Tab-separated table of C-alpha atoms in Angstrom:
chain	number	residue	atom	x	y	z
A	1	UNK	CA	1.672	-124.077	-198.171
A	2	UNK	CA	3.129	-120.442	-199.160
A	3	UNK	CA	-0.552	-119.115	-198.445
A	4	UNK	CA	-0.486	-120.806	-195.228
A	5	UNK	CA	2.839	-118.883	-194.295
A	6	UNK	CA	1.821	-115.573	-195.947
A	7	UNK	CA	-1.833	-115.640	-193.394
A	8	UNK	CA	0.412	-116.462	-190.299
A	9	UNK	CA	2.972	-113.457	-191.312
A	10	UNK	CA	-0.326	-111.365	-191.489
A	11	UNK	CA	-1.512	-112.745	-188.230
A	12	UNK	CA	1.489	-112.131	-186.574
A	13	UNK	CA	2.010	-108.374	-187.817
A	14	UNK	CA	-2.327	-108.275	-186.748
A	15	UNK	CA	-0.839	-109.485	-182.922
A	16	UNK	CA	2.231	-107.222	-182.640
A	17	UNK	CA	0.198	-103.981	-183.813
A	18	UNK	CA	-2.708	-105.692	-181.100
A	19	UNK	CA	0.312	-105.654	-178.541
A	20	UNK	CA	2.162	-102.191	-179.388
A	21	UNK	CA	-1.389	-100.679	-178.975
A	22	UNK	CA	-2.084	-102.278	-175.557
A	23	UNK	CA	1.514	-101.264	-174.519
A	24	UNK	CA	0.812	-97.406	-175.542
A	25	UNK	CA	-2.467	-97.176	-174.347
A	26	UNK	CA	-1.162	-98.539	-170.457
A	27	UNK	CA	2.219	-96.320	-170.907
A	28	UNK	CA	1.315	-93.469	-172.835
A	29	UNK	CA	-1.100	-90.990	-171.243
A	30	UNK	CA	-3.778	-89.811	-174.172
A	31	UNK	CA	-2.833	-92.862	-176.452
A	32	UNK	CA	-5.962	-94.332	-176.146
A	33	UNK	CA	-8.217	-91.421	-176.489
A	34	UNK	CA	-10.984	-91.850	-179.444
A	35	UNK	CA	-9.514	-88.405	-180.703
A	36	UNK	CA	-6.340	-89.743	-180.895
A	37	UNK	CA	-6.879	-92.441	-182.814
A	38	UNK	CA	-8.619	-91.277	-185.178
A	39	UNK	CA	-5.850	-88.949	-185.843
A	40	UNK	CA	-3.957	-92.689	-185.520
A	41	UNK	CA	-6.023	-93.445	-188.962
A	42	UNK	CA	-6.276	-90.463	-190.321
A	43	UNK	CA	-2.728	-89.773	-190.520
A	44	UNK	CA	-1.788	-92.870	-192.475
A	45	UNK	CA	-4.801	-92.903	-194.704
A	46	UNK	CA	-1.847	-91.716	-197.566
A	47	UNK	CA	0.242	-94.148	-196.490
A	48	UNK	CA	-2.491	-96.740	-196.521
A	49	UNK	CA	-3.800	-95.095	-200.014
A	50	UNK	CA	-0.017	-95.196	-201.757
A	51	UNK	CA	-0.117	-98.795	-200.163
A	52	UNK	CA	-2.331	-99.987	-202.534
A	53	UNK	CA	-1.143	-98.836	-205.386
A	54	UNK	CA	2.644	-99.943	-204.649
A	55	UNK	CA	0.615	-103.470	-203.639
A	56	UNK	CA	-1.405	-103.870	-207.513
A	57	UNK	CA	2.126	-103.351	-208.950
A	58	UNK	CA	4.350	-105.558	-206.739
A	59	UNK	CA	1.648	-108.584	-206.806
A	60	UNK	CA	2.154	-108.241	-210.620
A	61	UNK	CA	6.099	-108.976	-209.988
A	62	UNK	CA	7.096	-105.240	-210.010
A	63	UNK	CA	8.133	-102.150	-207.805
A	64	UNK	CA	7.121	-98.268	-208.180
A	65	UNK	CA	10.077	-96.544	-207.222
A	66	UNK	CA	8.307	-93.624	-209.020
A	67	UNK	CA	5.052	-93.399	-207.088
A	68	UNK	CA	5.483	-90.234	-204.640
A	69	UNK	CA	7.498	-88.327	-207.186
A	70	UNK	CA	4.479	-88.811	-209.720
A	71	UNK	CA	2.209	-87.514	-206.986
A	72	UNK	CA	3.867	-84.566	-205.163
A	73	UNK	CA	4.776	-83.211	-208.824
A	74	UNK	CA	0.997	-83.991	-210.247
A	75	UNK	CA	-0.351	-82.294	-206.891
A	76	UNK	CA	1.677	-79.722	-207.261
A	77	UNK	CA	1.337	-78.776	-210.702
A	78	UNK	CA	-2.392	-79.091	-210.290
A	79	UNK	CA	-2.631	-76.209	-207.588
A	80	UNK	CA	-0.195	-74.247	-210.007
A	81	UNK	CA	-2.593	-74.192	-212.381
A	82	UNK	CA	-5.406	-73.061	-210.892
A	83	UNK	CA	-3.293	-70.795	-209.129
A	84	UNK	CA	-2.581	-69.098	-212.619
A	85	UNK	CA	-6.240	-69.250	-214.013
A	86	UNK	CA	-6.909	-72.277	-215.230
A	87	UNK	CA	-10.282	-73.758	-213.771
A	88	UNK	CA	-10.054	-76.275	-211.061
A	89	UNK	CA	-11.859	-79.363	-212.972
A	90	UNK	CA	-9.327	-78.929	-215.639
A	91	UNK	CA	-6.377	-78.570	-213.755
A	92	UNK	CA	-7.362	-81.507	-212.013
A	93	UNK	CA	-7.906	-83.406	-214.881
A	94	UNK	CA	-4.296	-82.414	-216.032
A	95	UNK	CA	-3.234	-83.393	-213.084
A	96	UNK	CA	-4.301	-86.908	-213.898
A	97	UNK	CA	-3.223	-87.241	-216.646
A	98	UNK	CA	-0.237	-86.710	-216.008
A	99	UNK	CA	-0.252	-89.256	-213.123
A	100	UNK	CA	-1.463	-91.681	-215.688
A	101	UNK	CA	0.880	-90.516	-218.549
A	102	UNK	CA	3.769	-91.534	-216.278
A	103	UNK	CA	2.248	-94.748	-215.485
A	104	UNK	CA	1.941	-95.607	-218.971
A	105	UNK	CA	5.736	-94.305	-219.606
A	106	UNK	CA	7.014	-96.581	-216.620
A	107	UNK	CA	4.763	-99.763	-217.934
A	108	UNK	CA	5.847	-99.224	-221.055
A	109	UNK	CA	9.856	-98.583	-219.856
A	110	UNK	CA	9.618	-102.054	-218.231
A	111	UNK	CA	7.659	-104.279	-220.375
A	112	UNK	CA	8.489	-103.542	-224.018
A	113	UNK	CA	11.817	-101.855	-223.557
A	114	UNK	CA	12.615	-105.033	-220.553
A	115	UNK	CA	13.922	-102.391	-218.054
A	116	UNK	CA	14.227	-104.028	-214.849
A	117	UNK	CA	11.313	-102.303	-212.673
A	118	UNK	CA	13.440	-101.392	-209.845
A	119	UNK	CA	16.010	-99.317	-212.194
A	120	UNK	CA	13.159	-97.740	-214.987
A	121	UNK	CA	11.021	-96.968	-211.962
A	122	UNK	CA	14.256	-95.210	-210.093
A	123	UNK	CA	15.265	-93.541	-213.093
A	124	UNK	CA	11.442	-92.092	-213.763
A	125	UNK	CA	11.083	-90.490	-210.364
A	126	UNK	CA	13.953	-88.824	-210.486
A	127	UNK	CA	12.978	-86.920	-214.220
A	128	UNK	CA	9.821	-86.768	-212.754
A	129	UNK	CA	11.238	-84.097	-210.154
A	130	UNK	CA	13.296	-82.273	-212.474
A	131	UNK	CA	10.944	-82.257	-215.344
A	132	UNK	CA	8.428	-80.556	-212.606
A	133	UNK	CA	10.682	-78.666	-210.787
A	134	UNK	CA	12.184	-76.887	-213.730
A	135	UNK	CA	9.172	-76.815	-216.928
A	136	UNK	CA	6.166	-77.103	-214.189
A	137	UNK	CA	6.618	-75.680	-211.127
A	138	UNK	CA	8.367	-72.009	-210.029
A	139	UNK	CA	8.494	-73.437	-206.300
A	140	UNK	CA	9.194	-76.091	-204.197
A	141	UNK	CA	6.204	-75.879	-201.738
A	142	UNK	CA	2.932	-74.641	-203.811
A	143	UNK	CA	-0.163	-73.376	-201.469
A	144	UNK	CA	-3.774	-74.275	-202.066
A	145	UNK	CA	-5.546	-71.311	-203.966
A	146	UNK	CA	-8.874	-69.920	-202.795
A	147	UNK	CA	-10.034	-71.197	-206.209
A	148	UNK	CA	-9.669	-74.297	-205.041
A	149	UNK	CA	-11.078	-74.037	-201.484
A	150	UNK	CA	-13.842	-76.256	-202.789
A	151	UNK	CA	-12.390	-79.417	-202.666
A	152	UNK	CA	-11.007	-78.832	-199.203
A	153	UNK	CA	-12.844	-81.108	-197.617
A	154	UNK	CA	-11.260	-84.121	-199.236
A	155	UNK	CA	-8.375	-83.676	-196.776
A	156	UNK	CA	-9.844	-81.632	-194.181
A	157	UNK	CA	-13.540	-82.907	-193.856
A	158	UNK	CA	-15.553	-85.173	-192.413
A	159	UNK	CA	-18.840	-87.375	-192.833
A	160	UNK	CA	-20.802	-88.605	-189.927
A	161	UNK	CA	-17.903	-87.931	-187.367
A	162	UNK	CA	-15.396	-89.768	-189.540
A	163	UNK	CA	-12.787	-87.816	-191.593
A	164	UNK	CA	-12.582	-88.485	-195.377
A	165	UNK	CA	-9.341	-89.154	-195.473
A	166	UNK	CA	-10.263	-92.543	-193.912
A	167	UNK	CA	-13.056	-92.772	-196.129
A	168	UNK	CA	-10.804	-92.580	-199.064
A	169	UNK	CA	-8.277	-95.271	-197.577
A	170	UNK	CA	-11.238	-97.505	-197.310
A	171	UNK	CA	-13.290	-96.358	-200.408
A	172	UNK	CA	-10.154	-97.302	-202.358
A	173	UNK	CA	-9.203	-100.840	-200.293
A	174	UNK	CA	-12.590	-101.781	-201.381
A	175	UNK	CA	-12.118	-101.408	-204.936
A	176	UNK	CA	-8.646	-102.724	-204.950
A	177	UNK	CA	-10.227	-105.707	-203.409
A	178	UNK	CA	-12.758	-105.767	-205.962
A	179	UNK	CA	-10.349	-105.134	-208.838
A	180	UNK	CA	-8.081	-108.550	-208.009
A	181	UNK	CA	-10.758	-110.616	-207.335
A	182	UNK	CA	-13.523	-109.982	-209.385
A	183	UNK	CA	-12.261	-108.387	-213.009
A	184	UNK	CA	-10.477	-110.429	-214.887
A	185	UNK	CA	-7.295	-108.092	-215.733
A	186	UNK	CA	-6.760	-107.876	-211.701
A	187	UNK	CA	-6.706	-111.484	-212.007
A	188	UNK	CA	-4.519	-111.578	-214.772
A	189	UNK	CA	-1.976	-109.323	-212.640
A	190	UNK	CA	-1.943	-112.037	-209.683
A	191	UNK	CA	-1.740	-114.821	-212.975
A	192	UNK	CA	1.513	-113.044	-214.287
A	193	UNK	CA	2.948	-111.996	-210.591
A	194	UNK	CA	2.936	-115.839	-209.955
A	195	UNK	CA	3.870	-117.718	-212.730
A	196	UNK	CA	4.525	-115.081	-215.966
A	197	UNK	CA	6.260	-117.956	-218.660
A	198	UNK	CA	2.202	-119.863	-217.266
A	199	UNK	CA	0.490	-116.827	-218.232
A	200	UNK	CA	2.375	-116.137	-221.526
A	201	UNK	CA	1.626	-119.709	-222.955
A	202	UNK	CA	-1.893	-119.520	-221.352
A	203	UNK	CA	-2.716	-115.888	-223.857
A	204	UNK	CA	-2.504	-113.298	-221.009
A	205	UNK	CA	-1.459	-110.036	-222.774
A	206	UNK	CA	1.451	-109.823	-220.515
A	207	UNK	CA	2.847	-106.056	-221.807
A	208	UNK	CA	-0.380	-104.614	-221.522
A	209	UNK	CA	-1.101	-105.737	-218.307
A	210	UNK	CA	2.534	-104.951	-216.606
A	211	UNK	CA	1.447	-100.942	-218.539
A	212	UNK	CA	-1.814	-101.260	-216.875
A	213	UNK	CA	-0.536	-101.726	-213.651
A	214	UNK	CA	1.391	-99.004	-213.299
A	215	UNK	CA	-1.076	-96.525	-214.959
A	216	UNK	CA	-3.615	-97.544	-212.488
A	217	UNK	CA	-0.515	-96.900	-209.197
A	218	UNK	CA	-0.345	-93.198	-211.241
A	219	UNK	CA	-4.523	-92.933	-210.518
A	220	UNK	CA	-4.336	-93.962	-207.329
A	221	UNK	CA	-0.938	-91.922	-206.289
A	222	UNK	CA	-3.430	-89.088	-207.485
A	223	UNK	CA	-5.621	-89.442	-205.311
A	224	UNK	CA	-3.678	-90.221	-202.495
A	225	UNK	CA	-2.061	-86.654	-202.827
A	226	UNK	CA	-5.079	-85.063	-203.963
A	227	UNK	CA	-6.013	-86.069	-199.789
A	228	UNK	CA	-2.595	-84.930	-198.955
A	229	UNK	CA	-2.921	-81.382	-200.792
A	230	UNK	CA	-6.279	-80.726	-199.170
A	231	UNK	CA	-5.248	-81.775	-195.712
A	232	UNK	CA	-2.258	-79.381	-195.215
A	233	UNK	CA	-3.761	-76.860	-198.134
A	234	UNK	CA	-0.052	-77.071	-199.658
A	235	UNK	CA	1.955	-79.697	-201.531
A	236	UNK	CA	5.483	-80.059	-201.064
A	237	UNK	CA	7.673	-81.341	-204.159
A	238	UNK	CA	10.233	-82.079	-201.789
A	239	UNK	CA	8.989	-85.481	-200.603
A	240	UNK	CA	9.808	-87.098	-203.658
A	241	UNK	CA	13.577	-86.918	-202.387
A	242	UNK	CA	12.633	-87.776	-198.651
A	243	UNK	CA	12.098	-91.841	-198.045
A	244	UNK	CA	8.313	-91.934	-198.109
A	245	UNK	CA	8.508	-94.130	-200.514
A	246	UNK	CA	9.972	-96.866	-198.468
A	247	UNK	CA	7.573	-96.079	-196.104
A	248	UNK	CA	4.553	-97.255	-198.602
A	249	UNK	CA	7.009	-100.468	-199.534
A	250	UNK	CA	7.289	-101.175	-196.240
A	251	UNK	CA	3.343	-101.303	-194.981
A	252	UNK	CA	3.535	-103.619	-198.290
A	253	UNK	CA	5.891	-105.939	-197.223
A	254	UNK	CA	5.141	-106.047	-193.511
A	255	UNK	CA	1.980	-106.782	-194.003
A	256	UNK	CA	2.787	-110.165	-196.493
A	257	UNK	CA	3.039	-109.314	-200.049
A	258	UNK	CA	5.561	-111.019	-201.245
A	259	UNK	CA	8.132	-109.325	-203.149
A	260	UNK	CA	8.704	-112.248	-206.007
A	261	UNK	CA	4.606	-111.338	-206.795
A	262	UNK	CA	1.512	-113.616	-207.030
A	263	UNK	CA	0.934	-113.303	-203.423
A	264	UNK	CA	-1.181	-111.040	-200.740
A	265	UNK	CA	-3.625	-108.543	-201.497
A	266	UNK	CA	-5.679	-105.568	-199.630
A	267	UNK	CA	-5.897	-106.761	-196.428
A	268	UNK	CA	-2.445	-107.648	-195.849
A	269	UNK	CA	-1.726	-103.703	-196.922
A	270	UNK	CA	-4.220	-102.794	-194.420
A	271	UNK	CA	-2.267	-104.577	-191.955
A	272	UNK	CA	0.913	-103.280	-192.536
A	273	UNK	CA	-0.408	-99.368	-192.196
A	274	UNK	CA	-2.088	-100.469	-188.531
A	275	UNK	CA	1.021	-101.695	-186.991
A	276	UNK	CA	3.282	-98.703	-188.497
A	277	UNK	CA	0.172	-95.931	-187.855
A	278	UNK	CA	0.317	-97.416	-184.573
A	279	UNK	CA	3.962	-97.013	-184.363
A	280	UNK	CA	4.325	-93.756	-185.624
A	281	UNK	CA	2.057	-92.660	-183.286
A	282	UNK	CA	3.506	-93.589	-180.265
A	283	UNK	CA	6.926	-92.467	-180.811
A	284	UNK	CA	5.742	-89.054	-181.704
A	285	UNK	CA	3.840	-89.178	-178.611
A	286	UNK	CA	7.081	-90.215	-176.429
A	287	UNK	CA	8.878	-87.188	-178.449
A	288	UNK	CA	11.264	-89.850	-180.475
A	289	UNK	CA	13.350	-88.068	-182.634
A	290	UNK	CA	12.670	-87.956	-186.200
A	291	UNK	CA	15.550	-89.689	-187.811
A	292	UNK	CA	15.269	-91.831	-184.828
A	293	UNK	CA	11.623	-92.850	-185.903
A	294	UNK	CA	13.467	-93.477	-189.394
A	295	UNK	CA	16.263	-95.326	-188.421
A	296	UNK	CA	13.916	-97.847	-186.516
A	297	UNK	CA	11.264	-98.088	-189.883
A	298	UNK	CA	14.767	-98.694	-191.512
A	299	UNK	CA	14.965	-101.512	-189.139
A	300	UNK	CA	12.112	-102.951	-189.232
A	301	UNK	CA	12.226	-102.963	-193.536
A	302	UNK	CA	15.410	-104.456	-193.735
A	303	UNK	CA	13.849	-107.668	-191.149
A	304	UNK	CA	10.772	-107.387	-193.187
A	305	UNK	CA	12.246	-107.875	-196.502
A	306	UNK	CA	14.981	-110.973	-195.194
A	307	UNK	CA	11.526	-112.255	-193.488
A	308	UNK	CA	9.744	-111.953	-197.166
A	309	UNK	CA	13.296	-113.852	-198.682
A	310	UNK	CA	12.755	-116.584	-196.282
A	311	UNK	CA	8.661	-117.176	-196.555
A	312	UNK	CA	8.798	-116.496	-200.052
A	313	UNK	CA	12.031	-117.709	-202.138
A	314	UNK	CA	12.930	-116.050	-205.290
A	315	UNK	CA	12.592	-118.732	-208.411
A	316	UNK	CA	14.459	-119.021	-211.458
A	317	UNK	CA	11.783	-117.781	-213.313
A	318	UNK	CA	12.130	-114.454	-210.710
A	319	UNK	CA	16.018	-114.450	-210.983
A	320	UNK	CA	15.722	-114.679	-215.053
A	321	UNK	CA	12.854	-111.424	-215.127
A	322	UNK	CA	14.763	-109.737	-213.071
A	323	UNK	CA	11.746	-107.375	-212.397
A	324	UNK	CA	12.734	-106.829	-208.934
């Protein structure tokens, strides 16, 4: 029955993003222009990317409060270093591994130490930002180096008229896809997201999968701003304090995912980006303020999250985790 309601919440954010598009294109001169969107896509390939990521972890019966601190500071660290001599393919793999070091930290914060998710998760992207703003990083914004001009293309390129950003977006829905149906530790995520006292008597290695989970949202945060540093040649530290982040939980949520986990997967992330690309886009285009435009996402969490309550009821097994 719940997978019933969770395809008709996806159906119905599929219509209204199918309706606000129709609505722009006939009131909003330029809406509907191919160029346009595929700025539309390309501009909330990240979103889409960081989507994913948040998705693997909140399926499992968690939340990565962490994620876009891990990445700006990663990013930025990254360009540092190559800025100050190191080579590119090892600052990148620093980069990394610090993404996935934090990952590990988080996993292991929540499922051997028992932290709720929601507080470790907090508490880690905000020593994230200090721990790279004061040991890694001399600057808030840190600019692409011309050592570096090589991997431009990630954020600025393009491969048979379509920009890799998108690629990306869809390069890593696919394997996400893949991950949760196919191998059997995405399996065991949607296993321990639905039922976790099931999957402890059943032998699922419960702490090592809740660690793995948020390692692999570190790898893919990476790469989301890995496309965000090469698309404006600079990474910003800053947006770790800004509400991104409830931008990526709420493309999860709108889209279906439940928040008490075992539910959803890609495609209801993919769904969720459409109808907020698509509403992004048009209030830039009608010149809506910006706090404006945040004060309506705000909105529209807040209904998505008592809609996500109602469809999918927190259990006593939920209540007595207290992951979320």
């Amino acid at each position: 029955m719940s997978r019933i309601v969770n395809l008709s919440q996806e159906s119905i954010v599929l219509v209204l993003a199918l309706v606000l598009t129709t609505a722009f294109a006939i009131s909003l001169p330029g809406f509907l222009t191919a160029q346009n969107l595929l700025s539309l896509v390309r501009s909330v390939s990240v979103l889409g990317v960081l989507g994913i990521a948040m998705a693997l972890v909140v399926i499992g019966r968690g939340i990565d409060l962490s994620l876009v601190a891990v990445m700006a500071v990663s990013l930025a660290w990254t360009l540092h270093l190559v800025t100050t001599g190191t080579p590119l393919g090892l600052a990148l793999l620093l980069g990394l591994g610090f993404c996935l070091l934090s990952g590990i930290i988080t996993g292991f914060l929540v499922a051997y130490v028992e932290i709720p998710a929601i507080f470790a998760t907090l508490a880690m992207g905000t020593f994230t930002y200090g721990f790279g703003r004061y040991f890694l990083i001399t600057l808030d914004v840190v600019y692409l180096p011309d050592a570096a001009r090589s991997i431009l293309w990630i954020g600025s390129g393009s491969l048979l008229g379509i920009p890799v950003p998108v690629l990306v977006f869809g390069g890593v829905c696919l394997l996400g896809a893949l991950f949760l149906r196919y191998v059997k530790s995405g399996r065991y995520i949607r296993a321990i997201g639905d039922n976790p006292l099931a999957a402890r008597i059943t032998g699922i290695p419960m702490r090592p999968i809740i660690v793995m989970q948020y390692a692999l949202s570190g790898l893919i945060g990476f790469i989301a701003g890995l496309v965000t540093a090469t698309s404006v040649a600079s990474m910003n530290i800053r947006v770790a304090n800004s509400t991104f982040v409830y931008d990526v939980i709420l493309v999860v949520v709108l889209g279906g995912i439940g928040l008490s986990g075992g539910k959803g997967g890609v495609r209801n992330v993919i769904v969720g980006t459409l109808l907020i690309g698509v509403l992004i886009n048009g209030m830039t285009i009608m010149d809506v303020q910006y706090t404006v435009q945040n004060v309506i996402k705000s909105l529209i969490l807040l209904a998505a999250i008592v809609a996500d309550t109602l469809i999918n009821p927190r259990d006593e097994q939920t209540a007595q985790q207290g992951d979320i």
